[in-house]
Amino acid sequence: MKMLINSPETVVADALRGMAAAHPDLDVDVERRVVARRDARDSGRVGLVSGGGSGHEPLHAGFVGHGMLTAACPGEVFTSPVPDQMVRAAAAAHGGQGVLFVVKNYTGDVMNFEMAAELAGEDGIQVEQVLVNDDVAVTDSLYTAGRRGTGATLFVEKIAGAAAEEGRPLDQVAALARKVNECSRSFGVALSACTTPAKGSPTFELPDGELELGIGIHGEPGRERRAMMTAKEIAEVSLGPVLEELADIGPVDAPVLLLVNGMGATPLLELYGFHGEVARLLADRGVTVARALVGNYVTSLDMAGCSITLCRADEELVRLWDAPVQTAALRWGR
Amino acid sequence: MKMLINSPETVVADALRGMAAAHPDLDVDVERRVVARRDARDSGRVGLVSGGGSGHEPLHAGFVGHGMLTAACPGEVFTSPVPDQMVRAAAAAHGGQGVLFVVKNYTGDVMNFEMAAELAGEDGIQVEQVLVNDDVAVTDSLYTAGRRGTGATLFVEKIAGAAAEEGRPLDQVAALARKVNECSRSFGVALSACTTPAKGSPTFELPDGELELGIGIHGEPGRERRAMMTAKEIAEVSLGPVLEELADIGPVDAPVLLLVNGMGATPLLELYGFHGEVARLLADRGVTVARALVGNYVTSLDMAGCSITLCRADEELVRLWDAPVQTAALRWGR
């Protein structure tokens, strides 16, 4: 499999060097693998730190900036960052009011962030954690105990980031982040597997004429293989389990935030068409979409496919979603 | 080839329906295939219209909004919009001060925009045109007489859009757009061919272990096939012809605007790594990068690959580049 890289060994460092060159407003430590806002220290605000394996870009480093993450620590491709790296990110993000770790539910990430929280605590940084586990497709997969963390990470980071920007204290920011996660559910579909630089061949075989339902973001297979479907049919089978779980969750008459996410190699032309089907189905079922975001945000390298994330959102969550954000990948407001 | 679509025949209409659902601030006419700002009529400003074949998203409809395009008219995949459609876009964009057509140099587009300019003129809309032809790789290709229009389209639309937003008259906006095009050069590389919905198979064969240099954005082959290279080597062979042509152009001691563009299926992780190599090479050659943009902006469906566009930019161009923009795909500033 051909890739636009120098070598599998240097992929992450090379990307960070490119980020540093493209975004001089960010503090990119290529050696120590931390991307941070320059204005975090002594900010008097809660710091938001996330990280995880690389290969999901723009998640997480692309979400560092005003109104979202304070720092991110990218691991090797599909591999958790190490605790030391997380501690450095915590130190870079600490503005005097403690730090919230946003952790996707994968065994390695959970273990390492746990250890990092202890180490940061010893350094005098108060740490809270939120575990993101929104994926309804699979429990107890290859990489997880319980549900996996996928698209809802973006909602958690955006909304908790807005709350931190407002100057709210750590316990409130953490509670809000947990609420966003609890009100969010996702489902993903692959039309092709992805290829990691280290392996150089697809992580699973997906024959012509078939798709994989319920995939995660690490090239792990999903819950079911089916014959290829139309965009409308894919929207139906994906939305079904999400809406089913969401029925009992959050303020049930509240509108939703919607993320229609590309897995990396699906053209935006197709993704918008897919979004049209999702929007129509939600309207048919009486679900009001307060805000929709369409694009490649939580990706799986060169996988073709998409995921849907819904977050049941009361007025406060919508307001915080709308709050200004200035990052490499997500920008709006002042 | 699997696609996230309902049918090849409905791809463009489906995508427009999805755009309408995702961006209620835009006036999306699905039937007549025009995407327009809602505040264009009687704005007292010059209108900016662009369009071309679909399959290059977010170009062009993703660039409609404050500070950039006033309206866009998407054709079928890799097929020029028809003159009637362009005239409707011109009418939607006409704020009383005339309209500038931004035309990528492909035979069909040029012919149709020419006819549309005449028809709009008969309707009392003053029209100027700018022809974008930045691609140094190929002249007189399958689809063009002269150089093709690719990545520079984004620079032209952004900078001319900012000038129109400032209230400058049509002749000045047109002159500025032509200057941006004249100061811009591009080069693209494919690691894989793309697949159109209608054809359903790759537009050309690119064996494992080979890449294609100098590709366009319509799946047409490039100028040369080579054995696969590293990101650094690809940056070198791509930048070479761009810098060579740029040597005599514009204010030669001025900095450049840089677009490192993904063709659609190249992961952002790889694209940032590639950008790092481009930035390093430019620094080595004493070229100052005033602003850099990295991402999938002028794509070719599901093609894996990238392109580099440089625009030699004086202070005014940089200032207009920095001016606020609020579109689906490009947002910054107030």
XYZ file of C-alpha atoms in Angstrom:
668
model
C 0.000 0.000 0.000
C 1.427 3.369 -1.069
C 1.591 6.178 1.473
C 2.704 9.796 1.456
C 5.292 9.213 4.174
C 9.032 9.057 4.686
C 8.999 5.874 6.754
C 6.590 4.095 9.089
C 8.899 4.930 11.995
C 8.816 8.693 11.477
C 5.152 9.210 10.584
C 4.077 10.817 13.849
C 7.146 13.020 14.294
C 6.932 14.125 10.656
C 3.269 15.064 11.049
C 4.035 17.069 14.185
C 6.794 18.931 12.367
C 4.252 19.747 9.668
C 1.747 20.914 12.265
C 4.368 23.162 13.820
C 5.128 24.695 10.434
C 1.443 25.191 9.555
C 0.272 26.518 12.921
C 2.827 28.863 14.480
C 0.194 29.841 17.045
C 0.487 26.353 18.572
C 3.291 25.150 20.813
C 4.299 21.893 19.128
C 6.946 19.870 20.961
C 7.963 17.372 18.294
C 10.432 15.460 20.465
C 8.188 15.116 23.477
C 5.006 14.841 21.405
C 2.808 17.453 22.978
C 0.735 20.058 21.131
C -0.426 22.880 23.387
C -1.924 26.345 23.415
C 0.688 28.978 24.102
C -1.522 30.859 26.547
C -2.378 28.021 28.930
C -0.008 28.555 31.838
C -1.292 30.878 34.533
C -4.484 31.293 32.541
C -6.556 30.814 35.672
C -8.668 28.360 33.701
C -9.188 24.626 33.752
C -6.957 22.830 31.247
C -8.385 20.242 28.875
C -6.046 17.447 27.764
C -6.742 14.643 25.367
C -4.706 12.199 23.390
C -4.685 8.754 21.977
C -3.212 6.868 19.088
C -2.411 8.820 15.944
C -4.331 8.059 12.757
C -7.568 9.819 13.743
C -6.597 13.316 12.604
C -7.700 16.024 13.050
C -8.570 14.415 16.432
C -6.924 15.381 18.847
C -4.157 17.864 18.006
C -6.345 19.579 15.414
C -8.712 20.533 18.240
C -6.163 22.376 20.371
C -6.946 26.058 20.682
C -9.275 28.678 22.064
C -12.510 27.121 23.286
C -11.493 23.489 22.940
C -8.442 21.456 24.024
C -5.576 23.062 25.912
C -3.125 20.303 24.994
C -3.001 17.007 23.124
C -0.542 14.130 23.237
C -0.479 11.914 20.143
C 0.786 8.353 20.488
C 2.128 6.167 17.734
C -0.447 5.131 15.118
C -3.354 3.386 16.857
C -1.275 3.172 20.055
C -1.870 4.978 23.326
C 0.479 7.796 24.275
C 2.666 6.953 27.264
C 1.957 8.287 30.770
C 5.023 10.572 30.795
C 3.751 12.242 27.664
C 0.326 12.753 29.227
C 1.935 14.282 32.309
C 3.848 16.730 30.118
C 0.597 17.628 28.375
C -1.042 18.140 31.773
C 1.794 20.428 32.846
C 1.497 22.402 29.594
C -2.271 22.709 30.071
C -2.296 23.525 33.768
C -3.436 27.090 34.255
C -3.710 26.847 38.030
C -7.206 25.332 38.175
C -6.496 21.699 37.431
C -6.805 19.594 34.311
C -9.481 17.378 32.782
C -8.310 14.307 30.855
C -10.616 13.345 27.999
C -10.015 9.614 27.533
C -11.432 7.430 24.790
C -12.362 4.022 26.166
C -9.561 1.769 24.965
C -7.693 -0.402 27.424
C -4.259 1.112 26.784
C -5.478 4.700 26.913
C -7.468 4.120 30.097
C -4.524 2.502 31.875
C -2.016 5.123 30.804
C -4.230 8.133 31.558
C -4.944 6.573 34.978
C -1.239 6.376 35.705
C -0.669 9.870 34.332
C -3.408 11.268 36.583
C -1.598 9.857 39.600
C 1.760 11.213 38.473
C 0.343 14.642 37.702
C -1.347 14.614 41.108
C 2.057 14.032 42.718
C 3.259 17.107 40.823
C 0.463 19.108 42.426
C -1.892 19.175 39.448
C -5.456 18.276 40.291
C -6.778 15.923 37.600
C -10.270 14.761 36.740
C -11.049 12.301 33.980
C -13.944 11.690 31.622
C -14.188 8.375 29.813
C -15.774 8.608 26.360
C -17.683 5.448 25.386
C -20.310 6.338 22.823
C -20.057 3.554 20.241
C -23.159 1.369 20.412
C -21.886 -1.205 17.923
C -19.603 -3.358 20.009
C -18.878 -4.017 23.655
C -15.750 -5.734 24.862
C -13.941 -5.591 21.540
C -10.339 -6.354 20.733
C -9.255 -3.107 22.362
C -11.934 -2.321 24.908
C -13.863 -3.404 27.923
C -17.274 -1.853 27.415
C -18.252 0.494 24.611
C -15.583 2.175 22.500
C -14.992 5.919 22.410
C -15.388 7.477 18.965
C -17.219 10.512 17.529
C -18.606 11.805 20.821
C -15.043 12.755 21.744
C -15.469 15.796 19.521
C -18.662 16.831 21.327
C -17.040 16.332 24.744
C -13.938 18.305 23.791
C -15.894 21.155 22.213
C -18.464 21.592 24.965
C -16.150 21.034 27.930
C -13.646 23.325 26.217
C -16.231 26.079 25.982
C -17.063 25.645 29.676
C -13.385 25.829 30.628
C -13.011 28.943 28.492
C -15.834 30.523 30.508
C -13.765 30.019 33.629
C -15.833 27.285 35.254
C -14.162 25.191 37.946
C -12.820 21.686 37.337
C -15.667 19.767 38.961
C -18.230 21.554 36.800
C -16.249 21.111 33.594
C -15.790 17.414 34.393
C -19.483 16.947 35.194
C -20.460 18.626 31.955
C -18.042 16.473 29.958
C -19.532 13.331 31.525
C -23.024 14.549 30.748
C -22.125 15.100 27.087
C -20.697 11.606 26.881
C -23.730 10.078 28.559
C -26.039 11.857 26.124
C -24.073 10.721 23.034
C -24.168 7.570 20.921
C -22.356 6.597 17.696
C -22.338 3.975 14.983
C -19.773 3.517 12.189
C -19.676 1.770 8.827
C -16.683 0.813 6.688
C -16.624 0.448 2.925
C -12.924 -0.393 3.104
C -10.475 -1.322 5.835
C -7.595 0.998 6.683
C -3.880 0.389 6.357
C -1.426 1.280 9.094
C 2.041 2.430 8.019
C 3.676 -0.289 10.122
C 1.645 -3.154 8.663
C 1.398 -1.835 5.114
C -1.656 -3.916 4.237
C -5.350 -3.569 5.148
C -6.195 -4.449 8.751
C -9.017 -6.700 7.583
C -10.315 -7.991 4.278
C -13.522 -6.475 2.977
C -14.484 -7.979 -0.385
C -16.022 -6.020 -3.234
C -19.724 -5.787 -2.782
C -19.663 -5.952 1.010
C -19.529 -3.451 3.847
C -18.817 -3.789 7.524
C -21.301 -2.438 10.065
C -20.306 -1.248 13.501
C -16.628 -0.693 12.883
C -14.373 1.128 15.317
C -11.674 3.644 14.495
C -8.661 1.336 14.765
C -9.220 -0.948 11.818
C -10.865 -3.527 14.037
C -13.749 -5.364 12.362
C -17.308 -4.447 13.293
C -20.369 -6.350 14.406
C -21.671 -7.586 11.063
C -20.839 -7.889 7.389
C -23.532 -7.215 4.826
C -23.957 -6.882 1.105
C -23.280 -3.354 -0.104
C -26.173 -0.914 0.397
C -27.270 2.500 -0.797
C -26.489 5.606 1.268
C -30.116 5.688 2.380
C -29.982 2.088 3.591
C -26.682 2.670 5.369
C -28.209 5.685 7.107
C -31.114 3.526 8.259
C -29.060 0.635 9.648
C -26.657 3.064 11.331
C -29.238 5.344 12.881
C -31.393 2.497 14.174
C -29.206 1.344 17.059
C -28.179 4.926 17.894
C -31.759 6.140 18.226
C -32.745 3.027 20.128
C -30.138 3.668 22.824
C -30.752 7.395 22.820
C -34.476 6.926 23.444
C -34.018 6.648 27.193
C -31.166 9.093 27.548
C -30.918 12.724 28.480
C -33.756 15.197 28.119
C -35.752 13.023 25.691
C -37.626 15.883 24.078
C -34.476 17.912 23.520
C -32.949 18.344 20.062
C -29.699 16.661 19.058
C -26.272 17.687 17.919
C -25.370 15.608 14.873
C -21.943 14.640 13.599
C -21.806 12.968 10.197
C -18.196 11.948 10.141
C -16.014 10.630 7.343
C -13.514 7.901 8.204
C -10.823 9.519 6.062
C -11.104 8.402 2.438
C -14.764 9.052 1.699
C -15.200 12.069 -0.592
C -17.045 15.040 0.870
C -19.474 14.790 -2.073
C -20.570 11.372 -0.786
C -20.554 12.459 2.846
C -22.935 15.346 2.170
C -25.242 13.007 0.272
C -25.170 10.637 3.229
C -25.906 13.510 5.578
C -28.971 14.349 3.511
C -30.309 10.843 4.143
C -29.535 11.028 7.862
C -31.231 14.418 8.159
C -34.324 13.163 6.332
C -34.605 10.060 8.532
C -34.252 12.121 11.703
C -36.949 14.503 10.496
C -39.204 11.529 9.711
C -38.782 10.276 13.244
C -39.478 13.632 14.823
C -35.924 14.238 16.001
C -34.907 17.887 15.771
C -31.317 18.558 14.761
C -30.116 21.654 16.585
C -26.700 21.686 14.902
C -25.041 19.459 12.318
C -21.387 19.021 11.475
C -20.329 17.161 8.320
C -16.721 16.267 7.560
C -13.658 14.182 8.374
C -13.074 14.770 12.084
C -12.557 11.417 13.845
C -10.897 9.338 11.178
C -9.295 5.972 10.771
C -6.377 6.662 8.424
C -7.421 5.850 4.845
C -10.615 3.988 5.677
C -13.600 4.645 3.409
C -16.774 4.902 5.418
C -18.616 7.080 7.844
C -20.034 7.310 11.317
C -23.001 9.028 12.870
C -22.908 10.545 16.350
C -25.922 12.047 18.069
C -25.815 14.014 21.295
C -29.087 14.826 23.041
C -28.514 18.466 23.919
C -30.366 20.823 26.212
C -30.121 24.590 25.780
C -26.909 24.842 27.735
C -25.126 22.250 25.601
C -26.255 23.957 22.391
C -25.070 27.303 23.728
C -21.657 25.862 24.596
C -21.486 24.121 21.204
C -22.083 27.510 19.576
C -19.423 29.245 21.669
C -16.390 30.515 19.730
C -13.708 27.963 18.864
C -10.386 28.590 17.155
C -8.456 25.428 16.387
C -6.764 24.004 13.305
C -9.774 21.877 12.388
C -12.793 23.542 13.990
C -13.367 27.284 13.863
C -16.296 29.508 14.357
C -17.516 32.487 16.299
C -15.394 35.437 17.228
C -15.778 0.184 -6.440
C -17.989 0.782 -3.400
C -19.399 4.256 -2.791
C -21.511 5.896 -0.134
C -24.200 6.917 -2.628
C -27.747 6.108 -3.638
C -27.078 5.973 -7.371
C -24.611 7.561 -9.802
C -27.481 9.585 -11.284
C -28.456 11.283 -8.015
C -25.020 11.957 -6.503
C -24.990 15.717 -7.077
C -28.616 16.351 -6.098
C -28.193 14.173 -2.992
C -25.093 16.096 -1.941
C -26.890 19.418 -2.413
C -29.768 18.185 -0.270
C -27.223 17.287 2.403
C -25.596 20.717 2.112
C -28.971 22.380 2.523
C -29.637 20.347 5.667
C -26.190 21.033 7.134
C -25.994 24.733 6.303
C -29.338 26.479 6.811
C -27.541 29.808 6.408
C -27.000 28.987 2.712
C -29.623 29.244 0.013
C -29.326 25.836 -1.680
C -31.484 25.362 -4.763
C -31.294 21.604 -5.255
C -33.366 21.510 -8.433
C -31.603 24.343 -10.190
C -28.204 23.541 -8.671
C -27.161 26.850 -7.257
C -25.720 27.470 -3.796
C -25.820 31.124 -2.774
C -25.456 33.488 0.133
C -28.792 34.672 1.392
C -27.671 38.282 1.715
C -26.373 38.848 -1.823
C -29.217 40.691 -3.523
C -29.090 44.457 -3.172
C -25.910 44.084 -1.152
C -24.289 46.879 -3.107
C -21.249 44.630 -3.513
C -19.656 42.788 -6.384
C -20.844 39.187 -6.586
C -18.376 36.325 -6.961
C -19.556 33.235 -8.821
C -17.694 30.033 -9.447
C -18.575 26.554 -10.479
C -17.337 23.546 -12.296
C -17.730 19.822 -12.241
C -18.596 18.200 -8.934
C -16.088 15.863 -7.301
C -13.718 18.578 -6.022
C -15.483 19.323 -2.763
C -15.353 21.506 -0.750
C -14.566 23.499 -3.938
C -16.776 25.417 -4.884
C -19.996 25.290 -2.865
C -18.046 24.872 0.380
C -16.526 28.312 -0.235
C -19.807 30.221 -0.486
C -20.234 32.706 2.330
C -19.033 35.931 3.888
C -15.693 37.005 2.418
C -15.502 34.440 -0.373
C -17.947 33.236 -3.066
C -21.414 34.736 -3.384
C -22.750 31.772 -5.350
C -21.594 28.463 -6.807
C -23.057 26.229 -9.497
C -21.977 22.596 -9.355
C -22.164 20.529 -12.535
C -22.346 16.774 -12.766
C -19.221 14.940 -11.594
C -16.220 16.218 -13.573
C -18.605 17.965 -15.997
C -19.062 21.692 -16.466
C -22.273 23.288 -15.224
C -24.530 24.476 -18.027
C -24.791 28.157 -18.991
C -28.372 28.496 -17.690
C -27.203 27.375 -14.296
C -24.373 29.891 -14.334
C -26.805 32.647 -15.255
C -29.018 31.713 -12.304
C -25.958 31.826 -10.061
C -25.084 35.232 -11.465
C -28.602 36.477 -10.757
C -28.420 35.118 -7.206
C -25.031 36.792 -6.686
C -25.814 40.120 -8.300
C -25.890 42.791 -5.627
C -26.123 45.677 -8.062
C -22.407 46.035 -8.800
C -21.889 43.233 -11.294
C -20.479 39.746 -11.007
C -17.067 38.149 -11.400
C -16.953 34.612 -12.808
C -14.045 32.542 -11.468
C -13.425 29.958 -14.185
C -11.014 27.045 -14.017
C -9.336 26.518 -17.359
C -11.117 23.504 -18.799
C -12.598 23.660 -22.278
C -16.188 22.970 -21.216
C -16.144 25.399 -18.328
C -14.573 28.162 -20.402
C -17.117 27.771 -23.193
C -20.104 27.644 -20.880
C -19.039 30.549 -18.683
C -18.410 32.573 -21.838
C -21.942 31.912 -23.004
C -23.338 32.586 -19.519
C -21.522 35.934 -19.388
C -23.258 36.968 -22.596
C -26.657 35.818 -21.368
C -26.234 37.518 -18.006
C -25.157 40.670 -19.824
C -28.410 40.564 -21.765
C -30.193 40.413 -18.414
C -28.414 43.602 -17.407
C -25.766 42.041 -15.187
C -22.272 43.270 -15.855
C -19.899 40.280 -15.862
C -16.137 40.037 -15.728
C -14.230 36.767 -15.859
C -10.977 35.456 -14.463
C -9.461 32.316 -15.902
C -7.525 30.222 -13.395
C -4.638 28.295 -14.976
C -2.038 27.581 -12.312
C -1.055 23.965 -12.965
C 2.499 23.829 -14.293
C 2.450 20.086 -14.978
C 0.614 19.839 -18.266
C -0.405 22.104 -21.103
C -3.025 21.145 -23.646
C -4.274 18.097 -21.785
C -7.303 15.962 -22.427
C -9.546 18.687 -21.043
C -7.643 21.928 -21.590
C -5.960 24.243 -23.975
C -3.146 25.728 -21.951
C -2.495 25.133 -18.259
C -5.208 23.613 -16.085
C -6.871 25.430 -13.183
C -6.432 23.715 -9.829
C -5.399 24.820 -6.310
C -4.995 28.514 -7.109
C -8.771 28.672 -7.475
C -8.941 28.744 -3.694
C -6.519 31.681 -3.490
C -8.416 33.584 -6.189
C -11.793 32.995 -4.563
C -10.573 33.912 -1.087
C -8.697 37.057 -2.016
C -11.154 38.379 -4.595
C -13.940 37.546 -2.151
C -12.302 39.649 0.526
C -11.935 42.538 -1.914
C -15.607 42.276 -2.909
C -16.564 42.215 0.763
C -14.680 45.495 1.197
C -16.955 47.033 -1.416
C -14.420 47.421 -4.208
C -15.787 47.870 -7.746
C -15.907 45.059 -10.300
C -12.894 46.131 -12.341
C -10.696 46.198 -9.248
C -11.943 42.858 -7.946
C -11.373 41.325 -11.389
C -7.886 42.811 -11.681
C -6.984 41.489 -8.258
C -8.308 38.023 -9.102
C -6.203 37.972 -12.274
C -3.151 39.086 -10.329
C -3.618 36.267 -7.803
C -3.882 33.747 -10.624
C -0.821 35.143 -12.373
C 1.179 34.907 -9.164
C 0.142 31.285 -8.469
C 1.495 27.929 -9.614
C 0.574 24.343 -8.698
C 1.758 20.764 -9.090
C -0.094 17.572 -8.133
C 0.850 13.959 -7.490
C -1.358 10.868 -7.377
C -0.738 7.715 -5.385
C -3.973 6.282 -6.712
C -6.439 7.166 -9.457
C -9.964 8.246 -8.604
C -13.218 6.536 -9.456
C -16.223 8.424 -10.786
C -19.668 7.184 -9.753
C -20.705 6.836 -13.409
C -17.700 4.739 -14.430
C -17.336 2.765 -11.220
C -13.712 1.846 -11.858
C -10.465 3.858 -11.574
C -9.961 6.442 -14.315
C -6.447 5.139 -14.934
C -4.342 2.242 -13.722
C -1.587 3.025 -11.272
C 0.274 -0.131 -10.242
C 1.556 -0.810 -6.747
C 4.934 0.776 -6.293
C 4.337 3.631 -8.741
C 3.034 7.178 -8.539
C 1.904 9.648 -11.160
C 3.460 13.117 -11.274
C 1.644 16.162 -12.564
C -1.906 14.872 -12.330
C -4.943 17.072 -12.722
C -8.120 17.009 -10.672
C -10.296 15.034 -13.085
C -8.648 11.670 -12.975
C -6.655 12.467 -16.099
C -3.132 11.024 -16.071
C -0.206 13.315 -15.380
C 3.080 14.072 -17.080
C 5.186 11.185 -15.822
C 5.047 7.905 -13.956
C 7.773 7.067 -11.471
C 8.661 4.469 -8.876
C 7.143 5.266 -5.491
C 9.052 7.876 -3.458
C 9.243 9.157 0.085
C 7.263 12.227 1.134
C 10.474 14.223 1.061
C 11.261 13.163 -2.502
C 7.697 13.879 -3.620
C 7.961 17.342 -2.090
C 11.185 17.929 -4.035
C 9.899 16.813 -7.432
C 6.650 18.737 -6.933
C 8.154 21.979 -5.703
C 10.858 22.080 -8.370
C 8.688 23.038 -11.372
C 6.525 25.337 -9.238
C 9.485 27.340 -7.954
C 11.072 27.417 -11.389
C 8.010 29.082 -12.915
C 7.474 31.306 -9.910
C 11.022 32.659 -10.106
C 10.098 35.303 -12.666
C 6.616 36.063 -11.393
C 5.162 38.718 -9.182
C 7.141 40.623 -6.597
C 10.047 38.137 -6.512
C 11.212 39.009 -3.021
C 7.709 38.734 -1.562
C 6.661 35.825 0.623
C 4.263 33.135 -0.566
C 0.894 31.781 0.400
C 1.144 27.991 0.504
C -1.607 25.442 -0.003
C -0.721 21.831 0.735
C -3.801 20.142 -0.574
C -5.020 16.570 -0.225
C -6.693 14.993 -3.254
C -9.394 13.391 -1.107
C -8.245 10.049 0.266
C -4.880 10.923 1.781
C -5.024 10.926 5.593
C -4.403 14.249 7.291
C -1.599 12.547 9.254
C 0.268 12.023 5.978
C -0.631 15.436 4.613
C 0.849 17.209 7.640
C 4.011 15.136 7.318
C 4.207 16.126 3.665
C 3.669 19.756 4.584
C 6.625 19.519 6.970
C 8.845 18.494 4.050
C 7.499 21.266 1.814
C 8.028 23.859 4.541
C 11.596 22.674 5.126
C 12.443 22.776 1.414
C 11.022 26.278 1.053
C 13.015 27.450 4.055
C 16.176 25.896 2.557
C 15.601 27.840 -0.645
C 15.008 31.108 1.139
C 11.312 31.293 0.341
C 9.291 32.816 3.175
C 5.867 31.306 3.759
C 3.530 34.079 4.899
C 0.557 31.755 5.430
C 0.060 28.013 4.998
C -3.125 26.025 4.620
C -3.090 22.221 4.927
C -6.088 20.045 4.144
C -8.469 18.620 1.559
C -9.750 21.662 -0.330
C -9.501 21.039 -4.084
C -10.031 17.316 -4.329
C -10.487 14.672 -6.966
C -13.081 12.345 -5.438
C -11.307 9.409 -3.736
C -7.871 9.998 -5.209
C -4.922 9.487 -2.869
C -2.307 12.147 -3.410
C -1.593 15.805 -2.915
C -0.857 19.063 -4.615
C 1.188 22.116 -3.785
C 0.117 25.626 -4.725
C 2.255 28.698 -4.144
C 1.068 32.264 -4.584
C 3.623 35.070 -4.513
C 1.871 37.560 -2.280
C 2.561 41.200 -1.564
C 1.268 42.860 1.600
C -2.139 43.541 0.131
C -2.706 39.926 -0.880
C -1.681 38.692 2.569
C -4.002 41.210 4.208
C -6.912 40.087 2.024
C -6.037 36.429 2.704
C -6.244 37.195 6.429
C -9.596 38.976 6.111
C -12.528 37.244 7.802
C -14.149 34.366 5.939
C -17.209 32.376 6.970
C -17.960 29.468 4.680
C -18.668 25.772 5.186
C -15.059 24.799 4.537
C -12.956 27.865 5.322
C -13.521 29.992 8.392
C -11.507 32.480 10.265
C -11.531 35.986 11.612
C -14.545 37.760 13.000
